PDB file of C-alpha atoms and ligand atoms in Angstrom:
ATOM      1  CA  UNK A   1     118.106  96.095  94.920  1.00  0.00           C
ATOM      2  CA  UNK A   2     116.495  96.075  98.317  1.00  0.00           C
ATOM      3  CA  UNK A   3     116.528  92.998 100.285  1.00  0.00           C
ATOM      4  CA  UNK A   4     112.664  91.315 100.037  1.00  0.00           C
ATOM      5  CA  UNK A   5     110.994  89.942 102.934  1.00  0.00           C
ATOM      6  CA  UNK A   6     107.883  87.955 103.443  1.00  0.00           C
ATOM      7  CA  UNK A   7     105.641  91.145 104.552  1.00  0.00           C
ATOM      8  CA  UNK A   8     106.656  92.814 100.879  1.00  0.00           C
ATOM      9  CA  UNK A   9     105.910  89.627  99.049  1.00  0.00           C
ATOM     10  CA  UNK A  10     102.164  89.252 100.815  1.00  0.00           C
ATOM     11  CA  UNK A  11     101.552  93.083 100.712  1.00  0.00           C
ATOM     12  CA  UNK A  12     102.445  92.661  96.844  1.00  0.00           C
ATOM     13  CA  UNK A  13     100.230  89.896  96.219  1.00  0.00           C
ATOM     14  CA  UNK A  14      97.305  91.524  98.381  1.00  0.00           C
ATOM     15  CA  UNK A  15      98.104  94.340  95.694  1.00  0.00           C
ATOM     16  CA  UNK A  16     100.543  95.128  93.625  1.00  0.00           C
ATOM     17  CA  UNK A  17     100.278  99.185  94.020  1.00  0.00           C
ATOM     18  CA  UNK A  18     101.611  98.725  97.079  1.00  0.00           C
ATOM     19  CA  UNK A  19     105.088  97.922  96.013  1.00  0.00           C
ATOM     20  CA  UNK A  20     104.849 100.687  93.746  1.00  0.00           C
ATOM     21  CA  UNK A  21     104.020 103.343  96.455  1.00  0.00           C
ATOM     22  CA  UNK A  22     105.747 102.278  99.009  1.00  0.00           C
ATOM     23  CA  UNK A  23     109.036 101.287  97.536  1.00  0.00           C
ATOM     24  CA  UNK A  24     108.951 103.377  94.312  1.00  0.00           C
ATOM     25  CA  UNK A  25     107.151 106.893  95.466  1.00  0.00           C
ATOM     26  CA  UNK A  26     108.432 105.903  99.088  1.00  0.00           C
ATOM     27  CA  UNK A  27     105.199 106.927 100.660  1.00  0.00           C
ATOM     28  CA  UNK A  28     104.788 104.936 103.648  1.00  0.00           C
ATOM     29  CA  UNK A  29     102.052 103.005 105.384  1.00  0.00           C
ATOM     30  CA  UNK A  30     100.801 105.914 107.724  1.00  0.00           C
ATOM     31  CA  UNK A  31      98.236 103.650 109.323  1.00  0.00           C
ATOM     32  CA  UNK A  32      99.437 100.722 111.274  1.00  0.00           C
ATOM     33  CA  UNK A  33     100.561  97.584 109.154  1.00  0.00           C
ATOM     34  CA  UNK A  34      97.985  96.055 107.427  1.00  0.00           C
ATOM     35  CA  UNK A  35      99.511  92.654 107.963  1.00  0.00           C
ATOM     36  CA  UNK A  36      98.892  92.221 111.638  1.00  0.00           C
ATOM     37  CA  UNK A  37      99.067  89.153 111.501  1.00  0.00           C
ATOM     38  CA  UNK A  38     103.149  89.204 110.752  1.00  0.00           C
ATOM     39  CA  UNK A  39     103.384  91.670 113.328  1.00  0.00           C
ATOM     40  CA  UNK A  40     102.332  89.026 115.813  1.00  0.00           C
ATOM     41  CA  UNK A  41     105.554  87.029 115.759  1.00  0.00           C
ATOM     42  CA  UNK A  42     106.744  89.343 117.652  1.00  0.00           C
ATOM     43  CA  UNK A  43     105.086  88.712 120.741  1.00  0.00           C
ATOM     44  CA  UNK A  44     108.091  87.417 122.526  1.00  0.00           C
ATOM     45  CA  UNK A  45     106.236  87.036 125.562  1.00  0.00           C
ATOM     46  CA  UNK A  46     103.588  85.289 124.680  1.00  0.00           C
ATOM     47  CA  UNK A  47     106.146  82.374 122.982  1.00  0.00           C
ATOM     48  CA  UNK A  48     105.144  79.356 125.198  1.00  0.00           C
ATOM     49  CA  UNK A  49     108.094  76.822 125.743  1.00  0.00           C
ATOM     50  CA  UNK A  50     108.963  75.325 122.559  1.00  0.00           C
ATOM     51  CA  UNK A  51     111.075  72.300 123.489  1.00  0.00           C
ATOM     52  CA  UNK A  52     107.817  70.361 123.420  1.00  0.00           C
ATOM     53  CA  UNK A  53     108.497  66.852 122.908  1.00  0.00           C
ATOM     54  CA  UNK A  54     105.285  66.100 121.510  1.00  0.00           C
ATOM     55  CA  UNK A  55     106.331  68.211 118.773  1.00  0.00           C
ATOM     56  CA  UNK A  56     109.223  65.583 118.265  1.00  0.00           C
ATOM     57  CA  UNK A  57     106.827  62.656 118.329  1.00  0.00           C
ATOM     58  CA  UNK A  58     104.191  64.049 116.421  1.00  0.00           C
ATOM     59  CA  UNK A  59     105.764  65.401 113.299  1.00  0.00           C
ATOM     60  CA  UNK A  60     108.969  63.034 113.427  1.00  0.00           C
ATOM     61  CA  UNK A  61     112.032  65.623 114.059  1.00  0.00           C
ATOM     62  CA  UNK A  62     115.478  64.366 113.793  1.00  0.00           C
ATOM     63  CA  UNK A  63     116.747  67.503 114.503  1.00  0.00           C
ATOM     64  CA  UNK A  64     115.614  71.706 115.280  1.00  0.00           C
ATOM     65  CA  UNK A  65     117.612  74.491 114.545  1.00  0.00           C
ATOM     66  CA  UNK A  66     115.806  77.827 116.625  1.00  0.00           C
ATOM     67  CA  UNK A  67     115.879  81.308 115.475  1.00  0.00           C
ATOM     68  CA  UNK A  68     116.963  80.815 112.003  1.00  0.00           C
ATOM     69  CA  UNK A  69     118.250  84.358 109.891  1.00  0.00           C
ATOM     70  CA  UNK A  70     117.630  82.933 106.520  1.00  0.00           C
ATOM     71  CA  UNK A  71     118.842  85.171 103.379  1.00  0.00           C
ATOM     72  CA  UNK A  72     120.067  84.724  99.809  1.00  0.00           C
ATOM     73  CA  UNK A  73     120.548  87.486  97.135  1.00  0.00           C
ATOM     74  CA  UNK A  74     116.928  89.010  97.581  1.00  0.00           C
ATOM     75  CA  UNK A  75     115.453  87.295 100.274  1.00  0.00           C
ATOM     76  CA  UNK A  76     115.569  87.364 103.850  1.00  0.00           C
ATOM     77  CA  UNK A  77     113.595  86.326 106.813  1.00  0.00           C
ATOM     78  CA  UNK A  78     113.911  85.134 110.333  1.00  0.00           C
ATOM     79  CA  UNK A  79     111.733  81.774 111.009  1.00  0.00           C
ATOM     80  CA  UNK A  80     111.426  80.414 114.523  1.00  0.00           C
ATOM     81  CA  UNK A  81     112.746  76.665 114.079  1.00  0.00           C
ATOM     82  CA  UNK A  82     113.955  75.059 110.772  1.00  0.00           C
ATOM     83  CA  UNK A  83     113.390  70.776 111.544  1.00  0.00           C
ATOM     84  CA  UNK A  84     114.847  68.218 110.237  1.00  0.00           C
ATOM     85  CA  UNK A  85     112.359  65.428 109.521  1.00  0.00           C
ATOM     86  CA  UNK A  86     112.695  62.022 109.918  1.00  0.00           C
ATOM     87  CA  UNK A  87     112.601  61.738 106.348  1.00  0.00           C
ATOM     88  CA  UNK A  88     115.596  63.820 105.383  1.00  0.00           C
ATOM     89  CA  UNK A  89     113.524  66.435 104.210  1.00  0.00           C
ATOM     90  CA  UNK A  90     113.048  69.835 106.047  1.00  0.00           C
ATOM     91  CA  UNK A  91     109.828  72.101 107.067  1.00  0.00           C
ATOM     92  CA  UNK A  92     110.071  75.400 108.907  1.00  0.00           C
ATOM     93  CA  UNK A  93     107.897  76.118 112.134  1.00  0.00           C
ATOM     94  CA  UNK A  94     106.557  79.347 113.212  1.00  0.00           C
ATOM     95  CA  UNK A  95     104.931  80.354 115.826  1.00  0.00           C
ATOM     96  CA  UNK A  96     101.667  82.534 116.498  1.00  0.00           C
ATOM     97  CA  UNK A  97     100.700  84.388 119.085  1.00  0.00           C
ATOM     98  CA  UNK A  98      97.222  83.735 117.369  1.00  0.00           C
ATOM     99  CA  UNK A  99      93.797  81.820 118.324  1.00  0.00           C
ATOM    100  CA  UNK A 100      93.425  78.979 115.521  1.00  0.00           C
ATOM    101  CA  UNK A 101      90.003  79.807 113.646  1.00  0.00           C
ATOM    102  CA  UNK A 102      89.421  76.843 111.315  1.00  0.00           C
ATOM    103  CA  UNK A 103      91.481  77.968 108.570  1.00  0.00           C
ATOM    104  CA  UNK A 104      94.872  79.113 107.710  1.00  0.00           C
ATOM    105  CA  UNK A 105      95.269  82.833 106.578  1.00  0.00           C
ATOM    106  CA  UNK A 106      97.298  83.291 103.124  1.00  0.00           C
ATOM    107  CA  UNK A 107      99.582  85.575 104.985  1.00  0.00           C
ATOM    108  CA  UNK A 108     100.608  82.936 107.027  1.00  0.00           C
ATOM    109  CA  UNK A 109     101.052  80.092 104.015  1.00  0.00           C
ATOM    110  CA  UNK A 110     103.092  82.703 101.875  1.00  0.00           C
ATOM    111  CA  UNK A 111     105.490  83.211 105.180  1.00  0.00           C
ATOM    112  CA  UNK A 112     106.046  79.961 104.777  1.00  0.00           C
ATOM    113  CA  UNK A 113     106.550  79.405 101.220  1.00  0.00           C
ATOM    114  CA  UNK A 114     109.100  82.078 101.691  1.00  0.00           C
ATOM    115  CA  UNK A 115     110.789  80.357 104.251  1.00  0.00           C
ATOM    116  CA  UNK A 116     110.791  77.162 102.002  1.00  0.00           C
ATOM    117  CA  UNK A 117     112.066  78.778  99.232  1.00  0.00           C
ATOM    118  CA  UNK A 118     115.284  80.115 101.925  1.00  0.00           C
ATOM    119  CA  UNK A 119     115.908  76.448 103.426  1.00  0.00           C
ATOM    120  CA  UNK A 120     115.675  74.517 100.448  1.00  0.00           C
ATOM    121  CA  UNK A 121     118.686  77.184  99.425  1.00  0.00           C
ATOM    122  CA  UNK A 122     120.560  77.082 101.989  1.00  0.00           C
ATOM    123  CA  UNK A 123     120.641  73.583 103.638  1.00  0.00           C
ATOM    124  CA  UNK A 124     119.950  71.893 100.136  1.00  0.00           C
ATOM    125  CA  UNK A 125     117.365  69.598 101.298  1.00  0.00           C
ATOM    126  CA  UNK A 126     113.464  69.833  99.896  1.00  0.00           C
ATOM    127  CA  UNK A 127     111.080  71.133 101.695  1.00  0.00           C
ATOM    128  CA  UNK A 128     107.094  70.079 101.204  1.00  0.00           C
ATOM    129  CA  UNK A 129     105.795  71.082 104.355  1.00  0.00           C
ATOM    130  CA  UNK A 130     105.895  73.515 107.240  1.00  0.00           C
ATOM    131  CA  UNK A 131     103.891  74.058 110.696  1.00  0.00           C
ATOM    132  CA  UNK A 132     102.473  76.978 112.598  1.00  0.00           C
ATOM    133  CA  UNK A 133     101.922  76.581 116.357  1.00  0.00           C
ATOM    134  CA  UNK A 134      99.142  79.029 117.516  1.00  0.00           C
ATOM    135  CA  UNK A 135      99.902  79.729 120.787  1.00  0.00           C
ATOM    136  CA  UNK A 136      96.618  80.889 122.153  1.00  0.00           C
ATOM    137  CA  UNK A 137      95.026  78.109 120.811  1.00  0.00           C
ATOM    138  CA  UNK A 138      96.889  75.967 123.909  1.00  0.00           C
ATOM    139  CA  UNK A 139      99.854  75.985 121.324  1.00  0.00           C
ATOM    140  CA  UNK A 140      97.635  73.937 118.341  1.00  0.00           C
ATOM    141  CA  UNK A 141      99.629  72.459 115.936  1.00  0.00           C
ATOM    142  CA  UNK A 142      99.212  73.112 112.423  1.00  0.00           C
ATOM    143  CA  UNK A 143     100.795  71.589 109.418  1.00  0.00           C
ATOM    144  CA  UNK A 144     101.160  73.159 106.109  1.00  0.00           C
ATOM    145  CA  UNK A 145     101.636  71.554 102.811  1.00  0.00           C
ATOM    146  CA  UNK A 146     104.243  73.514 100.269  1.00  0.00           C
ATOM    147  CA  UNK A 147     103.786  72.571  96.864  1.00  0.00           C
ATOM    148  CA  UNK A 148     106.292  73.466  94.099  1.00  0.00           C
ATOM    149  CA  UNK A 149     103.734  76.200  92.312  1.00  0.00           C
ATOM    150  CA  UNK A 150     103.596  77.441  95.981  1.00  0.00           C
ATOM    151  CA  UNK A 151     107.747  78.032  95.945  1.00  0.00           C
ATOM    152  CA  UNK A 152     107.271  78.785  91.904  1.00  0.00           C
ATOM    153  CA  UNK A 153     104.793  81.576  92.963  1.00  0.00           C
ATOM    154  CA  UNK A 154     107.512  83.366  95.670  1.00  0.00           C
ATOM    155  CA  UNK A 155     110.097  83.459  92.619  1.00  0.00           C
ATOM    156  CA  UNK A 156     107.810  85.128  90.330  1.00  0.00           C
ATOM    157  CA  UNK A 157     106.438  87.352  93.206  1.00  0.00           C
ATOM    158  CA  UNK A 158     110.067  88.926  93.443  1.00  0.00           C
ATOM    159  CA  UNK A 159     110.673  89.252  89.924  1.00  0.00           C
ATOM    160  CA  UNK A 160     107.837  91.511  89.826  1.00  0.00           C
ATOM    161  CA  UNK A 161     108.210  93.427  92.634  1.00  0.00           C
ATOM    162  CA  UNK A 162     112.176  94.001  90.964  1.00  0.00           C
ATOM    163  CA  UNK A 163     110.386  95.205  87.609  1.00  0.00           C
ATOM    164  CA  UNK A 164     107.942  97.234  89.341  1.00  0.00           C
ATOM    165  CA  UNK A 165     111.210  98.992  91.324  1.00  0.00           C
ATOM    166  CA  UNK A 166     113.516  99.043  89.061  1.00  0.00           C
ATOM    167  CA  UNK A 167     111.484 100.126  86.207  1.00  0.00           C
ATOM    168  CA  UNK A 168     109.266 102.903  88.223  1.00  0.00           C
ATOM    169  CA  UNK A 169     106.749 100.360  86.730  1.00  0.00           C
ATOM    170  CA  UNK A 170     102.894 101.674  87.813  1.00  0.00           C
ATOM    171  CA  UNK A 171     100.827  98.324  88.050  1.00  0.00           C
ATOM    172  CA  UNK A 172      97.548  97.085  87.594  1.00  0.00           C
ATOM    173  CA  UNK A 173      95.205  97.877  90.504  1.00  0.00           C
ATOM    174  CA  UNK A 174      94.467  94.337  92.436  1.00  0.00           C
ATOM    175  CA  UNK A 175      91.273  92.503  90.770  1.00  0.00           C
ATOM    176  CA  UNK A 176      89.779  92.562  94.122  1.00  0.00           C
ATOM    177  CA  UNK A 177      87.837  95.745  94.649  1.00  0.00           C
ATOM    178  CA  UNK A 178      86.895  95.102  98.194  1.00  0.00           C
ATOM    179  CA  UNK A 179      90.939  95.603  99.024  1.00  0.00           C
ATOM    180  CA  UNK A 180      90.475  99.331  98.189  1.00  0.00           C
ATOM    181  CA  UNK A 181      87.868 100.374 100.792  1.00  0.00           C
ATOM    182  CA  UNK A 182      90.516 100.242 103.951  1.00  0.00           C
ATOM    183  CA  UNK A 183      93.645 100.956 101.780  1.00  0.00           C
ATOM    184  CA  UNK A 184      96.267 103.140 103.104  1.00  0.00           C
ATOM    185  CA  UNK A 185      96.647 104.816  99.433  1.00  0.00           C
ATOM    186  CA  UNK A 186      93.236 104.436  98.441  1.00  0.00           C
ATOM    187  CA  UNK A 187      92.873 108.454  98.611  1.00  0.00           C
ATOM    188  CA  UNK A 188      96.185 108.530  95.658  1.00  0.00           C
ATOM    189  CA  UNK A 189      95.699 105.471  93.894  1.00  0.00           C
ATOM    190  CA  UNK A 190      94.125 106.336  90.617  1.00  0.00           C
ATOM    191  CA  UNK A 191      92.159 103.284  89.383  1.00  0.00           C
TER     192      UNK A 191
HETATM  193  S1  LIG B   1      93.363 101.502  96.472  1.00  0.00           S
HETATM  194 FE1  LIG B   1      93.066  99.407  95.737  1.00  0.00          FE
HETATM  195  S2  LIG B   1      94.234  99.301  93.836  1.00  0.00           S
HETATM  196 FE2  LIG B   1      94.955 101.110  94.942  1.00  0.00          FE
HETATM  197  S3  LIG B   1      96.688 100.413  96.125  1.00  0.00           S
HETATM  198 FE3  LIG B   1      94.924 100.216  97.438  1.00  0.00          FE
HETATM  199  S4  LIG B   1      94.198  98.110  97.169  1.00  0.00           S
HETATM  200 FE4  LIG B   1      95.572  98.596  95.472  1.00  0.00          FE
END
Protein backbone atom coordinates (compact mmCIF):
# COMPACT_ATOMS: atom_id res chain seq x y z
CA UNK A 1 0.00 0.00 0.00
CA UNK A 2 1.26 3.45 -0.80
CA UNK A 3 2.13 5.71 1.93
CA UNK A 4 -1.01 8.51 2.28
CA UNK A 5 -0.38 12.03 2.77
CA UNK A 6 -2.52 14.97 3.58
CA UNK A 7 -2.73 16.28 -0.25
CA UNK A 8 -4.31 12.55 -1.17
CA UNK A 9 -6.67 12.65 1.75
CA UNK A 10 -8.09 16.42 0.72
CA UNK A 11 -7.91 15.64 -3.07
CA UNK A 12 -10.08 12.45 -2.05
CA UNK A 13 -12.53 14.23 -0.12
CA UNK A 14 -12.76 17.18 -2.79
CA UNK A 15 -13.59 13.95 -4.95
CA UNK A 16 -13.22 10.68 -4.71
CA UNK A 17 -12.42 9.96 -8.65
CA UNK A 18 -9.43 11.40 -8.05
CA UNK A 19 -7.91 8.64 -6.07
CA UNK A 20 -9.18 6.39 -8.55
CA UNK A 21 -7.39 8.07 -11.55
CA UNK A 22 -4.59 9.07 -10.21
CA UNK A 23 -3.53 6.20 -8.07
CA UNK A 24 -5.48 3.37 -9.79
CA UNK A 25 -5.30 4.33 -13.79
CA UNK A 26 -2.05 6.35 -12.75
CA UNK A 27 -3.00 9.25 -14.91
CA UNK A 28 -1.54 12.21 -13.43
CA UNK A 29 -2.55 15.76 -12.65
CA UNK A 30 -1.27 17.38 -16.00
CA UNK A 31 -2.32 20.82 -14.85
CA UNK A 32 -0.63 22.27 -11.87
CA UNK A 33 -1.89 20.95 -8.37
CA UNK A 34 -5.15 21.83 -7.62
CA UNK A 35 -4.32 22.21 -3.97
CA UNK A 36 -2.25 25.34 -4.08
CA UNK A 37 -2.76 26.01 -1.12
CA UNK A 38 -0.45 22.84 0.23
CA UNK A 39 1.95 23.80 -2.24
CA UNK A 40 2.50 27.00 -0.31
CA UNK A 41 4.34 25.46 2.63
CA UNK A 42 6.89 25.37 0.67
CA UNK A 43 7.80 28.80 0.46
CA UNK A 44 10.91 28.51 2.50
CA UNK A 45 11.68 31.96 1.99
CA UNK A 46 8.93 33.55 2.85
CA UNK A 47 9.00 31.54 6.57
CA UNK A 48 9.33 34.62 8.90
CA UNK A 49 11.30 33.84 12.20
CA UNK A 50 9.41 31.46 14.17
CA UNK A 51 10.99 31.63 17.62
CA UNK A 52 8.35 34.24 18.39
CA UNK A 53 7.85 34.45 21.96
CA UNK A 54 4.52 35.75 21.74
CA UNK A 55 3.69 32.53 20.33
CA UNK A 56 4.87 31.07 23.79
CA UNK A 57 2.75 33.50 25.76
CA UNK A 58 -0.17 33.45 23.75
CA UNK A 59 -1.03 29.83 23.26
CA UNK A 60 0.86 28.54 26.53
CA UNK A 61 3.87 26.27 25.04
CA UNK A 62 5.85 24.22 27.37
CA UNK A 63 7.77 23.00 24.77
CA UNK A 64 8.27 23.06 20.38
CA UNK A 65 9.63 20.45 18.47
CA UNK A 66 10.42 22.13 14.56
CA UNK A 67 10.28 20.26 11.41
CA UNK A 68 8.50 17.24 12.53
CA UNK A 69 8.54 13.90 9.80
CA UNK A 70 5.49 12.32 11.23
CA UNK A 71 4.52 8.67 9.79
CA UNK A 72 2.79 5.48 10.92
CA UNK A 73 1.73 2.48 8.71
CA UNK A 74 -0.19 4.69 6.05
CA UNK A 75 0.38 8.04 6.95
CA UNK A 76 2.98 10.48 6.61
CA UNK A 77 3.50 14.15 6.69
CA UNK A 78 5.98 16.78 7.61
CA UNK A 79 4.36 19.63 10.00
CA UNK A 80 6.37 22.71 10.88
CA UNK A 81 6.32 22.63 14.88
CA UNK A 82 4.55 19.97 17.07
CA UNK A 83 3.95 22.12 20.85
CA UNK A 84 3.60 21.00 23.85
CA UNK A 85 0.89 22.90 25.72
CA UNK A 86 0.80 23.95 29.00
CA UNK A 87 -1.82 21.56 29.55
CA UNK A 88 -0.06 18.35 28.65
CA UNK A 89 -1.86 18.10 25.61
CA UNK A 90 -0.30 18.72 22.10
CA UNK A 91 -1.41 20.87 18.83
CA UNK A 92 0.62 21.06 15.64
CA UNK A 93 1.51 24.54 13.98
CA UNK A 94 1.90 25.23 10.41
CA UNK A 95 2.79 27.84 8.70
CA UNK A 96 1.38 29.79 5.52
CA UNK A 97 2.85 31.71 3.24
CA UNK A 98 -0.87 32.92 2.87
CA UNK A 99 -2.90 36.36 3.47
CA UNK A 100 -5.62 35.44 6.26
CA UNK A 101 -9.16 36.07 4.53
CA UNK A 102 -11.71 35.66 7.33
CA UNK A 103 -12.02 32.06 7.18
CA UNK A 104 -10.08 28.93 7.29
CA UNK A 105 -9.94 26.80 4.01
CA UNK A 106 -10.88 22.92 4.54
CA UNK A 107 -7.60 22.10 2.98
CA UNK A 108 -5.92 23.65 5.62
CA UNK A 109 -8.22 22.05 8.70
CA UNK A 110 -7.85 18.47 7.10
CA UNK A 111 -3.79 19.12 7.12
CA UNK A 112 -4.26 19.41 10.39
CA UNK A 113 -6.50 16.73 11.39
CA UNK A 114 -3.94 14.65 9.66
CA UNK A 115 -1.28 15.87 11.61
CA UNK A 116 -3.41 15.20 14.82
CA UNK A 117 -4.19 11.95 13.95
CA UNK A 118 0.16 11.39 13.51
CA UNK A 119 1.00 13.11 17.04
CA UNK A 120 -1.59 11.71 19.04
CA UNK A 121 0.24 8.28 17.60
CA UNK A 122 3.32 8.92 18.08
CA UNK A 123 3.92 11.04 21.26
CA UNK A 124 0.69 9.50 22.93
CA UNK A 125 -0.69 12.65 24.14
CA UNK A 126 -4.33 14.10 22.77
CA UNK A 127 -4.48 16.54 20.61
CA UNK A 128 -7.77 19.06 20.34
CA UNK A 129 -6.28 21.84 18.70
CA UNK A 130 -3.77 23.11 16.20
CA UNK A 131 -2.63 26.70 14.73
CA UNK A 132 -1.77 28.11 11.35
CA UNK A 133 0.42 31.24 11.22
CA UNK A 134 -0.26 33.15 7.91
CA UNK A 135 2.68 34.77 7.22
CA UNK A 136 1.57 37.52 4.93
CA UNK A 137 -0.96 38.40 7.15
CA UNK A 138 2.12 40.01 9.50
CA UNK A 139 2.36 36.27 10.68
CA UNK A 140 -1.62 36.17 12.14
CA UNK A 141 -2.19 33.61 14.39
CA UNK A 142 -4.82 31.21 13.94
CA UNK A 143 -6.10 28.50 16.15
CA UNK A 144 -7.89 25.47 15.08
CA UNK A 145 -10.16 23.29 17.03
CA UNK A 146 -9.79 19.24 16.26
CA UNK A 147 -12.66 17.40 17.30
CA UNK A 148 -12.71 13.57 17.51
CA UNK A 149 -15.25 13.16 14.26
CA UNK A 150 -12.56 15.49 12.73
CA UNK A 151 -9.61 12.62 13.53
CA UNK A 152 -12.64 9.85 13.01
CA UNK A 153 -13.12 11.39 9.49
CA UNK A 154 -9.03 11.04 8.46
CA UNK A 155 -9.36 7.18 9.48
CA UNK A 156 -12.26 6.55 7.36
CA UNK A 157 -10.80 8.83 4.57
CA UNK A 158 -7.85 6.21 4.25
CA UNK A 159 -9.84 3.23 4.45
CA UNK A 160 -11.47 4.34 1.40
CA UNK A 161 -8.91 5.53 -0.52
CA UNK A 162 -7.24 1.63 0.38
CA UNK A 163 -10.62 0.06 -1.05
CA UNK A 164 -10.74 2.27 -3.91
CA UNK A 165 -6.78 1.06 -4.67
CA UNK A 166 -6.76 -2.04 -3.77
CA UNK A 167 -9.98 -3.06 -5.20
CA UNK A 168 -9.61 -1.01 -8.71
CA UNK A 169 -12.84 0.29 -7.01
CA UNK A 170 -14.52 3.16 -9.60
CA UNK A 171 -16.37 5.63 -7.14
CA UNK A 172 -19.17 7.78 -7.01
CA UNK A 173 -18.62 11.12 -8.77
CA UNK A 174 -18.39 13.98 -5.85
CA UNK A 175 -22.09 15.39 -5.02
CA UNK A 176 -20.76 18.71 -5.86
CA UNK A 177 -21.18 19.42 -9.53
CA UNK A 178 -19.46 22.72 -9.54
CA UNK A 179 -15.99 20.56 -8.77
CA UNK A 180 -16.24 19.19 -12.35
CA UNK A 181 -16.04 22.41 -14.41
CA UNK A 182 -12.02 22.98 -13.70
CA UNK A 183 -11.25 19.22 -13.16
CA UNK A 184 -8.13 17.83 -14.47
CA UNK A 185 -10.14 14.51 -15.61
CA UNK A 186 -13.26 16.11 -16.28
CA UNK A 187 -12.69 15.31 -20.19
CA UNK A 188 -12.46 11.06 -18.93
CA UNK A 189 -14.57 11.01 -16.05
CA UNK A 190 -17.80 9.45 -17.10
CA UNK A 191 -20.56 10.73 -14.76
S1 LIG B 1 -15.07 15.48 -13.30
FE1 LIG B 1 -16.16 15.76 -11.36
S2 LIG B 1 -16.70 13.69 -10.72
FE2 LIG B 1 -15.11 13.49 -12.28
S3 LIG B 1 -13.21 13.41 -11.16
FE3 LIG B 1 -13.54 15.53 -11.67
S4 LIG B 1 -14.60 16.42 -9.90
FE4 LIG B 1 -14.75 14.19 -9.76
Amino acid sequence: MMSITPSHIIEHLFCPRYTYFEYVLTIPQYEEKFYKAIKGREVHSEKLERNKDYLRKKIGVKEKLQDQYLTNDVLRGKVDEVLLLNDDTMAPLDYKFAEYKDKIYNTYQQQLFCYAVLIEEKFKRPVHKGFIVYTRSKNKLVEVQIKSEDKLLISETIEQIERIINNNYYPKATKFKRRCLNCTYRNICIK
